[in-house]
Coordinates of C-alpha atoms in Angstrom, one line a residue:
M1376 CA 243.1 -19.7 131.1
P1377 CA 244.2 -16.2 129.8
G1378 CA 240.8 -15.0 128.8
V1379 CA 238.4 -16.2 131.5
G1380 CA 236.7 -14.0 134.0
I1381 CA 238.6 -11.9 136.5
W1382 CA 241.9 -13.7 135.7
R1383 CA 242.0 -12.6 132.0
T1384 CA 245.4 -11.2 131.2
K1385 CA 246.3 -8.3 129.0
S1386 CA 249.1 -9.3 126.7
V1387 CA 252.3 -7.2 126.6
E1388 CA 251.6 -6.7 122.9
Q1389 CA 248.1 -5.3 123.7
S1390 CA 249.5 -3.0 126.4
I1391 CA 252.1 -1.6 124.0
A1392 CA 249.6 -1.3 121.1
D1393 CA 247.2 0.7 123.4
T1394 CA 249.9 3.4 123.8
D1395 CA 249.4 4.4 120.1
E1396 CA 245.7 5.3 120.6
P1397 CA 245.5 9.0 119.4
E1398 CA 243.1 10.1 122.1
T1399 CA 245.1 8.6 125.0
K1400 CA 248.7 9.0 123.7
L1401 CA 251.4 10.3 126.0
K1402 CA 254.4 12.2 124.6
K1403 CA 257.8 10.6 124.8
E1404 CA 260.2 13.2 126.0
L1405 CA 262.1 11.9 129.1
T1406 CA 265.7 10.7 129.2
A1407 CA 267.7 8.6 131.7
K1408 CA 268.9 11.9 133.2
D1409 CA 265.3 13.1 133.7
L1410 CA 264.4 9.8 135.4
T1411 CA 267.4 9.9 137.7
V1412 CA 266.3 13.4 138.7
F1413 CA 262.8 12.2 139.4
G1414 CA 264.1 9.3 141.5
V1415 CA 266.4 11.5 143.6
A1416 CA 263.7 14.2 143.9
V1417 CA 261.2 11.9 145.4
V1418 CA 263.5 10.0 147.8
I1419 CA 265.6 12.8 149.2
G1420 CA 262.9 14.6 151.3
A1421 CA 262.6 15.9 154.8
G1422 CA 263.4 12.4 156.2
I1423 CA 267.1 12.9 155.8
F1424 CA 266.9 15.8 158.2
T1425 CA 264.6 14.1 160.8
L1426 CA 264.4 10.3 160.4
T1427 CA 268.2 9.8 160.6
A1428 CA 268.7 11.5 164.0
R1429 CA 265.6 10.0 165.7
T1430 CA 266.4 6.5 164.6
A1431 CA 270.1 6.8 165.6
G1432 CA 269.2 8.0 169.0
N1433 CA 266.3 5.6 169.8
V1434 CA 267.0 2.4 167.9
A1435 CA 270.4 1.8 166.3
G1436 CA 273.1 4.2 167.6
P1437 CA 276.0 4.7 165.2
S1438 CA 275.1 1.5 163.3
I1439 CA 272.3 3.5 161.6
S1440 CA 274.7 4.0 158.7
L1441 CA 274.8 0.2 158.3
A1442 CA 271.0 0.0 158.6
F1443 CA 270.8 2.3 155.6
V1444 CA 273.1 0.0 153.7
L1445 CA 270.9 -3.0 154.6
A1446 CA 267.8 -1.1 153.6
A1447 CA 269.4 0.0 150.3
I1448 CA 270.2 -3.7 149.5
A1449 CA 266.6 -4.7 150.1
C1450 CA 265.4 -1.8 148.0
G1451 CA 268.0 -2.6 145.3
L1452 CA 266.6 -6.2 145.0
A1453 CA 263.2 -4.8 144.3
A1454 CA 264.7 -2.2 142.0
L1455 CA 266.2 -5.0 139.9
C1456 CA 262.7 -6.5 139.4
Y1457 CA 261.2 -3.0 138.6
A1458 CA 264.0 -2.4 136.0
E1459 CA 263.3 -5.7 134.2
F1460 CA 259.5 -5.1 134.1
A1461 CA 259.8 -1.5 133.1
S1462 CA 262.2 -2.2 130.3
T1463 CA 260.1 -5.1 129.0
V1464 CA 256.7 -3.4 129.3
P1465 CA 257.4 0.3 128.8
V1466 CA 253.8 1.4 129.5
A1467 CA 252.4 3.8 132.0
G1468 CA 251.1 2.4 135.3
S1469 CA 254.1 0.7 136.8
A1470 CA 253.1 -2.3 139.0
Y1471 CA 249.5 -2.1 137.8
T1472 CA 250.5 -2.6 134.2
F1473 CA 253.0 -5.3 135.1
S1474 CA 250.4 -7.2 137.1
Y1475 CA 247.9 -7.1 134.3
A1476 CA 250.3 -8.9 132.1
T1477 CA 251.2 -11.6 134.6
F1478 CA 248.5 -12.2 137.3
G1479 CA 245.4 -11.0 135.4
E1480 CA 242.8 -8.2 135.6
F1481 CA 241.7 -8.7 139.2
A1482 CA 245.2 -8.6 140.6
A1483 CA 246.0 -5.6 138.4
W1484 CA 242.9 -3.8 139.8
I1485 CA 244.0 -4.6 143.4
I1486 CA 247.5 -3.3 142.8
G1487 CA 246.2 -0.2 141.0
W1488 CA 243.8 0.5 143.9
D1489 CA 246.7 0.0 146.2
L1490 CA 248.9 2.5 144.3
I1491 CA 246.1 5.1 144.3
L1492 CA 246.2 4.8 148.1
E1493 CA 250.0 5.1 148.2
F1494 CA 250.5 8.0 145.9
A1495 CA 247.4 10.1 146.8
L1496 CA 247.9 9.8 150.5
A1497 CA 251.7 10.3 150.3
S1498 CA 251.1 13.5 148.3
A1499 CA 248.7 14.8 150.9
V1500 CA 250.9 13.8 153.9
V1501 CA 254.0 15.4 152.3
G1502 CA 252.0 18.5 151.4
K1503 CA 251.1 19.0 155.0
G1504 CA 254.8 18.5 155.9
W1505 CA 255.8 21.1 153.4
S1506 CA 253.4 23.5 155.0
L1507 CA 255.0 22.9 158.4
Y1508 CA 258.4 23.7 157.0
L1509 CA 256.9 26.9 155.4
G1510 CA 255.7 28.0 158.9
N1511 CA 259.2 27.5 160.2
V1512 CA 260.8 29.4 157.4
I1513 CA 258.5 32.4 157.8
G1514 CA 259.1 32.3 161.5
A1515 CA 255.6 31.6 162.9
S1516 CA 254.6 28.1 163.9
G1517 CA 251.1 27.3 162.9
S1518 CA 250.8 30.4 160.7
T1519 CA 249.8 28.3 157.7
T1520 CA 246.4 27.5 159.3
A1521 CA 243.5 29.8 158.4
H1522 CA 239.9 29.8 159.6
I1523 CA 236.6 30.4 157.8
G1524 CA 233.9 30.4 160.5
S1525 CA 234.2 27.1 162.3
I1526 CA 236.2 25.5 159.5
S1527 CA 240.0 25.6 159.6
F1528 CA 242.2 24.7 156.7
D1529 CA 245.9 24.6 155.9
W1530 CA 246.6 27.3 153.3
G1531 CA 250.2 26.3 153.0
A1532 CA 249.2 22.8 151.8
L1533 CA 246.8 24.3 149.4
L1534 CA 249.5 26.6 148.0
I1535 CA 252.0 23.8 147.3
I1536 CA 249.4 21.3 145.9
G1537 CA 247.9 24.1 143.6
A1538 CA 251.3 25.1 142.3
I1539 CA 252.4 21.5 141.6
T1540 CA 249.1 20.7 139.8
L1541 CA 249.7 23.7 137.6
I1542 CA 253.3 22.6 136.8
L1543 CA 252.1 19.0 136.0
A1544 CA 249.3 20.4 133.8
I1545 CA 251.9 22.3 131.7
G1546 CA 253.9 19.2 130.9
T1547 CA 256.1 16.3 132.1
K1548 CA 259.2 17.8 130.7
V1549 CA 258.6 21.1 132.5
S1550 CA 258.0 19.1 135.7
S1551 CA 261.4 17.4 135.2
R1552 CA 263.2 20.7 134.7
V1553 CA 261.6 22.2 137.9
S1554 CA 262.5 19.0 139.8
A1555 CA 266.1 19.3 138.6
I1556 CA 266.5 22.8 139.8
I1557 CA 264.9 22.2 143.2
T1558 CA 266.7 18.9 143.6
A1559 CA 270.0 20.6 143.0
I1560 CA 269.2 23.1 145.8
K1561 CA 268.3 20.4 148.4
I1562 CA 271.4 18.3 147.4
A1563 CA 273.5 21.4 147.9
V1564 CA 272.1 21.8 151.4
V1565 CA 272.8 18.1 152.2
L1566 CA 276.3 18.4 150.9
L1567 CA 276.9 21.6 152.9
V1568 CA 275.7 19.8 156.0
I1569 CA 278.0 16.8 155.3
V1570 CA 281.1 19.0 154.6
V1571 CA 280.6 21.3 157.6
G1572 CA 279.7 18.5 160.0
A1573 CA 282.8 16.5 159.0
F1574 CA 285.0 19.0 160.8
Y1575 CA 283.2 18.3 164.1
I1576 CA 283.4 14.5 164.0
K1577 CA 284.9 12.8 167.1
K1578 CA 286.0 9.2 166.7
E1579 CA 285.0 8.2 170.2
N1580 CA 281.4 8.9 169.3
Y1581 CA 281.4 5.9 167.0
S1582 CA 282.2 3.5 170.0
P1583 CA 280.4 1.2 170.4
F1584 CA 279.3 1.1 166.8
I1585 CA 276.6 -1.4 167.6
P1586 CA 275.5 -0.5 171.2
P1587 CA 274.5 -3.3 173.6
S1588 CA 270.8 -4.3 173.3
E1589 CA 268.4 -2.6 175.7
G1590 CA 264.8 -3.3 176.5
S1591 CA 262.4 -0.8 174.9
E1592 CA 260.3 1.1 177.5
S1593 CA 257.9 2.3 174.8
S1594 CA 256.8 -1.0 173.3
A1595 CA 253.3 -0.6 171.9
S1596 CA 250.5 -3.0 172.7
G1597 CA 247.3 -4.2 171.2
I1598 CA 246.6 -3.2 167.6
H1599 CA 249.4 -0.5 167.9
Q1600 CA 252.2 -3.1 168.1
T1601 CA 253.8 -4.5 165.1
L1602 CA 252.3 -7.6 163.4
F1603 CA 255.5 -9.5 164.1
S1604 CA 255.2 -8.7 167.9
W1605 CA 251.5 -9.6 167.8
L1606 CA 252.2 -12.9 166.1
T1607 CA 255.2 -14.0 168.2
G1608 CA 254.6 -12.2 171.5
A1609 CA 258.2 -10.8 171.3
G1610 CA 258.8 -7.5 173.0
G1611 CA 260.6 -4.6 171.4
S1612 CA 264.2 -3.7 172.0
S1613 CA 266.6 -0.9 171.1
Y1614 CA 270.2 -1.2 169.9
G1615 CA 272.0 -4.5 169.4
A1616 CA 271.4 -6.7 166.4
Y1617 CA 267.6 -6.5 166.7
G1618 CA 267.8 -2.7 166.9
L1619 CA 270.0 -2.7 163.8
L1620 CA 267.4 -4.8 161.9
A1621 CA 264.5 -2.7 163.3
A1622 CA 266.3 0.4 162.1
A1623 CA 266.7 -1.0 158.7
S1624 CA 262.9 -1.6 158.6
L1625 CA 262.4 2.1 159.6
V1626 CA 264.9 3.7 157.3
F1627 CA 263.8 1.6 154.4
F1628 CA 260.9 4.0 154.1
A1629 CA 263.3 6.8 153.4
F1630 CA 263.9 5.1 150.0
I1631 CA 260.2 4.8 149.1
G1632 CA 259.3 6.5 145.9
F1633 CA 261.9 5.2 143.5
D1634 CA 259.1 3.0 142.0
V1635 CA 257.5 6.3 140.7
V1636 CA 260.2 6.3 138.0
A1637 CA 258.5 3.2 136.5
T1638 CA 255.2 5.0 136.1
T1639 CA 256.8 7.3 133.5
A1640 CA 257.9 4.4 131.3
E1641 CA 255.5 5.4 128.4
E1642 CA 256.9 8.9 128.3
T1643 CA 260.5 7.8 128.2
K1644 CA 262.8 7.8 125.1
N1645 CA 264.5 4.5 124.7
P1646 CA 262.9 3.0 127.8
Q1647 CA 264.8 -0.3 127.6
K1648 CA 268.0 1.5 128.5
S1649 CA 266.8 4.7 130.2
L1650 CA 264.5 3.2 132.8
P1651 CA 267.1 0.8 134.4
R1652 CA 269.7 3.6 134.4
G1653 CA 267.2 6.1 136.0
I1654 CA 266.2 3.6 138.7
F1655 CA 269.7 2.4 139.6
G1656 CA 271.3 5.9 139.2
S1657 CA 268.8 7.5 141.6
L1658 CA 269.1 4.7 144.1
A1659 CA 272.9 4.8 144.1
I1660 CA 273.0 8.6 144.6
V1661 CA 270.5 8.7 147.5
T1662 CA 272.3 5.7 149.3
V1663 CA 275.6 7.5 149.3
L1664 CA 274.0 10.7 150.6
Y1665 CA 272.1 8.9 153.4
V1666 CA 275.1 7.0 154.6
A1667 CA 277.3 10.1 154.5
V1668 CA 274.8 12.1 156.6
T1669 CA 274.4 9.4 159.2
L1670 CA 278.2 9.0 159.6
V1671 CA 278.5 12.7 160.1
L1672 CA 275.6 12.9 162.5
T1673 CA 276.7 10.1 164.8
G1674 CA 280.3 11.4 164.7
M1675 CA 279.3 14.9 165.8
V1676 CA 277.4 13.8 169.0
K1677 CA 277.2 10.7 171.1
Y1678 CA 274.1 8.6 170.1
T1679 CA 272.8 8.8 173.6
E1680 CA 272.4 12.5 173.2
L1681 CA 270.0 12.0 170.3
K1682 CA 267.7 9.8 172.4
D1683 CA 264.2 11.0 173.2
G1684 CA 264.2 12.6 176.7
S1685 CA 268.0 13.3 176.8
P1686 CA 269.0 16.7 178.1
L1687 CA 269.9 17.8 174.5
V1688 CA 266.6 16.6 172.9
G1689 CA 264.1 17.2 175.8
D1690 CA 260.5 16.5 175.1
S1691 CA 260.8 16.8 171.3
S1692 CA 262.6 14.4 168.9
A1693 CA 266.1 14.8 167.6
T1694 CA 266.7 16.2 164.2
L1695 CA 269.9 16.7 162.1
A1696 CA 269.9 20.3 163.5
T1697 CA 270.2 18.9 167.0
A1698 CA 273.8 17.7 166.3
F1699 CA 274.8 21.1 164.9
E1700 CA 273.3 23.0 167.8
A1701 CA 275.2 20.8 170.2
N1702 CA 278.4 21.9 168.5
G1703 CA 277.4 25.6 168.4
I1704 CA 276.5 25.8 164.7
G1705 CA 273.2 27.7 165.1
W1706 CA 272.7 28.6 161.4
A1707 CA 272.1 24.9 160.6
Q1708 CA 268.4 25.1 161.6
T1709 CA 267.8 27.7 158.9
A1710 CA 269.7 25.7 156.2
I1711 CA 267.8 22.5 157.2
N1712 CA 264.4 24.3 157.0
F1713 CA 265.1 25.5 153.5
G1714 CA 266.5 22.1 152.6
G1715 CA 263.3 20.4 153.9
L1716 CA 261.1 22.9 152.1
A1717 CA 262.9 22.2 148.8
G1718 CA 263.0 18.5 149.5
L1719 CA 259.3 18.2 150.1
T1720 CA 258.4 20.3 147.0
T1721 CA 259.9 17.7 144.6
V1722 CA 258.5 14.8 146.7
V1723 CA 254.9 16.2 146.3
M1724 CA 255.5 16.8 142.5
V1725 CA 256.8 13.3 141.7
M1726 CA 254.2 11.5 143.9
M1727 CA 251.4 13.4 142.2
L1728 CA 252.9 12.6 138.8
G1729 CA 252.9 8.9 139.7
Q1730 CA 249.3 9.1 140.9
T1731 CA 248.1 10.7 137.6
R1732 CA 249.9 8.0 135.5
V1733 CA 248.5 5.0 137.4
L1734 CA 245.0 6.4 137.2
F1735 CA 245.5 7.2 133.5
A1736 CA 246.5 3.6 132.8
M1737 CA 243.5 2.2 134.7
S1738 CA 241.1 4.6 132.9
R1739 CA 242.5 3.7 129.5
D1740 CA 241.8 0.1 130.3
G1741 CA 238.2 1.0 131.3
L1742 CA 238.6 0.0 134.9
M1743 CA 238.0 3.6 135.7
P1744 CA 235.9 5.9 133.4
R1745 CA 237.5 6.0 130.0
S1746 CA 236.8 9.7 129.5
L1747 CA 239.5 10.4 132.1
A1748 CA 242.2 9.0 129.9
K1749 CA 241.9 11.6 127.2
T1750 CA 245.0 13.6 126.6
N1751 CA 245.3 17.1 125.1
A1752 CA 247.4 18.3 122.2
K1753 CA 250.5 18.2 124.4
G1754 CA 249.9 14.6 125.4
I1755 CA 248.8 15.5 128.9
P1756 CA 245.9 13.7 130.7
M1757 CA 244.5 17.1 131.8
R1758 CA 241.3 15.8 133.4
I1759 CA 243.1 13.3 135.6
T1760 CA 245.7 15.9 136.6
L1761 CA 243.1 18.4 137.7
I1762 CA 241.0 15.7 139.6
V1763 CA 244.1 14.3 141.4
G1764 CA 245.2 17.8 142.3
G1765 CA 241.8 18.7 143.7
I1766 CA 241.5 15.5 145.8
V1767 CA 245.0 15.8 147.2
A1768 CA 244.4 19.4 148.0
V1769 CA 241.3 18.6 150.0
L1770 CA 243.0 15.8 151.8
A1771 CA 246.1 17.9 152.7
A1772 CA 244.1 21.1 153.6
F1773 CA 241.3 19.7 155.7
F1774 CA 242.2 16.2 157.0
P1775 CA 244.8 15.4 159.7
M1776 CA 247.1 12.6 158.4
G1777 CA 248.5 11.2 161.7
T1778 CA 249.2 7.5 161.6
L1779 CA 247.9 7.1 158.1
E1780 CA 251.5 7.7 157.0
E1781 CA 252.1 4.0 157.6
M1782 CA 249.4 3.3 155.0
V1783 CA 251.8 4.6 152.4
N1784 CA 254.5 2.2 153.5
I1785 CA 252.3 -1.0 153.4
G1786 CA 250.9 0.0 150.0
T1787 CA 254.4 0.4 148.6
L1788 CA 255.7 -2.9 150.0
F1789 CA 252.7 -4.8 148.7
A1790 CA 253.4 -3.4 145.2
F1791 CA 257.1 -4.4 145.6
V1792 CA 256.1 -8.0 146.4
L1793 CA 253.8 -8.4 143.4
V1794 CA 256.4 -7.0 141.0
C1795 CA 259.1 -9.3 142.3
V1796 CA 256.8 -12.4 142.0
G1797 CA 255.7 -11.1 138.6
V1798 CA 259.3 -11.3 137.2
I1799 CA 259.4 -15.0 137.9
V1800 CA 255.9 -15.6 136.4
L1801 CA 256.7 -13.6 133.2
R1802 CA 260.0 -15.4 132.8
R1803 CA 258.1 -18.7 132.6
T1804 CA 255.1 -17.6 130.6
R1805 CA 256.8 -15.2 128.2
P1806 CA 260.5 -16.2 127.8
D1807 CA 260.3 -14.9 124.2
L1808 CA 259.9 -11.2 125.2
P1809 CA 262.9 -8.9 124.5
R1810 CA 264.1 -7.5 127.8
G1811 CA 266.2 -4.4 128.0
F1812 CA 267.4 -5.5 131.4
R1813 CA 267.4 -8.9 133.1
V1814 CA 267.4 -9.7 136.8
P1815 CA 270.3 -12.0 137.5
L1816 CA 269.9 -15.3 139.3
V1817 CA 266.1 -15.7 138.8
P1818 CA 264.2 -17.0 140.8
F1819 CA 266.7 -16.5 143.7
V1820 CA 267.0 -12.7 143.6
P1821 CA 263.2 -12.1 143.3
I1822 CA 262.5 -14.6 146.1
V1823 CA 265.0 -12.8 148.4
A1824 CA 263.4 -9.5 147.5
V1825 CA 260.0 -10.8 148.5
L1826 CA 261.3 -12.1 151.8
A1827 CA 263.0 -8.7 152.5
C1828 CA 259.8 -6.8 151.7
G1829 CA 257.7 -9.3 153.7
W1830 CA 259.9 -8.8 156.8
L1831 CA 259.4 -5.0 156.5
M1832 CA 255.7 -5.5 156.3
L1833 CA 255.7 -7.6 159.4
N1834 CA 257.2 -4.6 161.2
L1835 CA 254.2 -2.4 160.5
S1836 CA 251.5 -2.1 163.1
V1837 CA 248.4 -4.4 163.3
E1838 CA 246.3 -1.2 163.1
T1839 CA 247.9 -0.4 159.7
W1840 CA 247.2 -3.9 158.4
I1841 CA 243.5 -3.6 159.4
R1842 CA 243.1 -0.3 157.6
F1843 CA 244.9 -1.7 154.6
L1844 CA 242.6 -4.7 154.4
V1845 CA 239.5 -2.4 154.7
W1846 CA 240.8 -0.3 151.8
M1847 CA 241.4 -3.4 149.7
A1848 CA 237.8 -4.7 150.5
I1849 CA 236.4 -1.4 149.3
G1850 CA 238.5 -1.8 146.1
V1851 CA 237.0 -5.3 145.5
L1852 CA 233.5 -3.9 145.7
V1853 CA 234.3 -1.1 143.3
Y1854 CA 235.9 -3.6 140.8
F1855 CA 232.9 -5.9 140.7
A1856 CA 230.4 -3.0 140.6
Y1857 CA 232.2 -1.1 137.8
G1858 CA 235.6 -2.2 136.6
H1859 CA 234.8 -5.8 135.7
R1860 CA 231.8 -4.7 133.6
K1861 CA 233.4 -1.8 131.9
S1862 CA 236.8 -3.4 131.2
V1863 CA 238.1 -2.7 127.6
L1864 CA 239.9 -6.0 127.6
G1865 CA 236.7 -7.8 128.5
R1866 CA 234.9 -6.3 125.6
K1867 CA 237.8 -7.0 123.2
L1868 CA 237.9 -10.6 124.3
K1869 CA 234.1 -11.0 123.7
D1870 CA 234.5 -9.4 120.3
G1871 CA 237.6 -11.5 119.4
T1872 CA 239.6 -8.3 118.8
A1873 CA 242.1 -8.6 121.6
I1874 CA 245.8 -9.0 120.6
P1875 CA 247.0 -12.4 122.0
S1876 CA 250.5 -12.8 123.3
A1877 CA 253.1 -14.2 120.9
N1878 CA 252.9 -17.7 122.3
A1879 CA 249.2 -17.9 123.1
D1880 CA 246.6 -20.0 121.4
P1881 CA 244.1 -17.5 119.7
V1882 CA 241.2 -19.9 120.6
L1883 CA 242.0 -19.6 124.3
V1884 CA 241.9 -15.8 124.5
K1885 CA 238.2 -15.5 123.7
D1886 CA 235.5 -15.7 126.3

């Protein structure tokens, strides 16, 4: 029943009505162009300069370009579901808000808690990565680490997080303009790499396009192996068909971040049209760039030269610069460092924007302190912006991230699964809702998207799954200790003031 206990659902009408509350009102000023910029800004990061070469050398060979196509298809299936939800429920919070309308408050809390993990941790990890690139640019590795007594901290990470927090505090439109400028710079670097590298392509390097399968000498064991390997006892392998699929699982994470576009739904002009255009436009642009880079990369050098331990790579891992250095193009390292610096700047910005909007939505619903959801005269949730900036700065400056990066991936995929299932549920429960975009072939497409995301989750380590479940358990405790008792929807249902859905029986939506 819609109004009972932890499964009480917040109607789409109530969610939209809440966006007009004067004290928690966001300003609508983003267009489809702005959303496309945000999407490209967060997806094109340092991964294009590092992930591509390492995966080509160790896992897929020249077929890495096909792996990117497969990953893009899986990501595109999830994007279809996000586009329908975002155009139907144009409210801040992304998967959190969508889940509130379909699965109920408890599921919404779980996905919100999950998104907090995804965005905050991703912002901190990428902030530290930005600092490493800064060290390379200024020519002194490790120079961004400072010491106060026995305490060491990363001042480079503090610098970028502080600057991004200031920009977000000024306004979303300003953030979009800054993202557009920096994104143009990093795309220019990527295009330069593609154009210059194309002159050094040798056709014989593409053969064989899918190399014969080889046993993996570095297969992990215990909790460090993938959940799929742990469940089936299967050993890892490189190249071949399995290597191609494994590579698709790896490079899928280069696309992670497009879902941030959906968190800005409430600040978008004409969201029914702008949100789908922004989501699909950004996905199309980054797919073309990734495939082009991988074709150039594997055409410039033989894939075996990019493998860990090869004479060209040595003890480190291959990067895009490795292929250019092999062809005597030494300036590429400088260009790639600047491209990585620009790329990570916008990734941090958009990830932190997504974090503030999810936390804003949860606070407005009372699942987090309501006082955090107050906006200033410019429609900016200033308190949340400063709190998020402070927490991310501390994480990035003082804590090593290490394998916690995988936590970002599992959190994102979990959100994808719920959104895809939610499309099927909302089609059945609310067929009357106007939809600016409709997923074709429902329920087939959402089910395929769930299977694709599920497969990718199986390729994450057992250790990552354990950490994820621990984080979720903490979230459950916080919900019952605070969120369930303070829920705005819960109070409205008791008072009989909640807005029922268009096809709901008013008697059933009261506790």
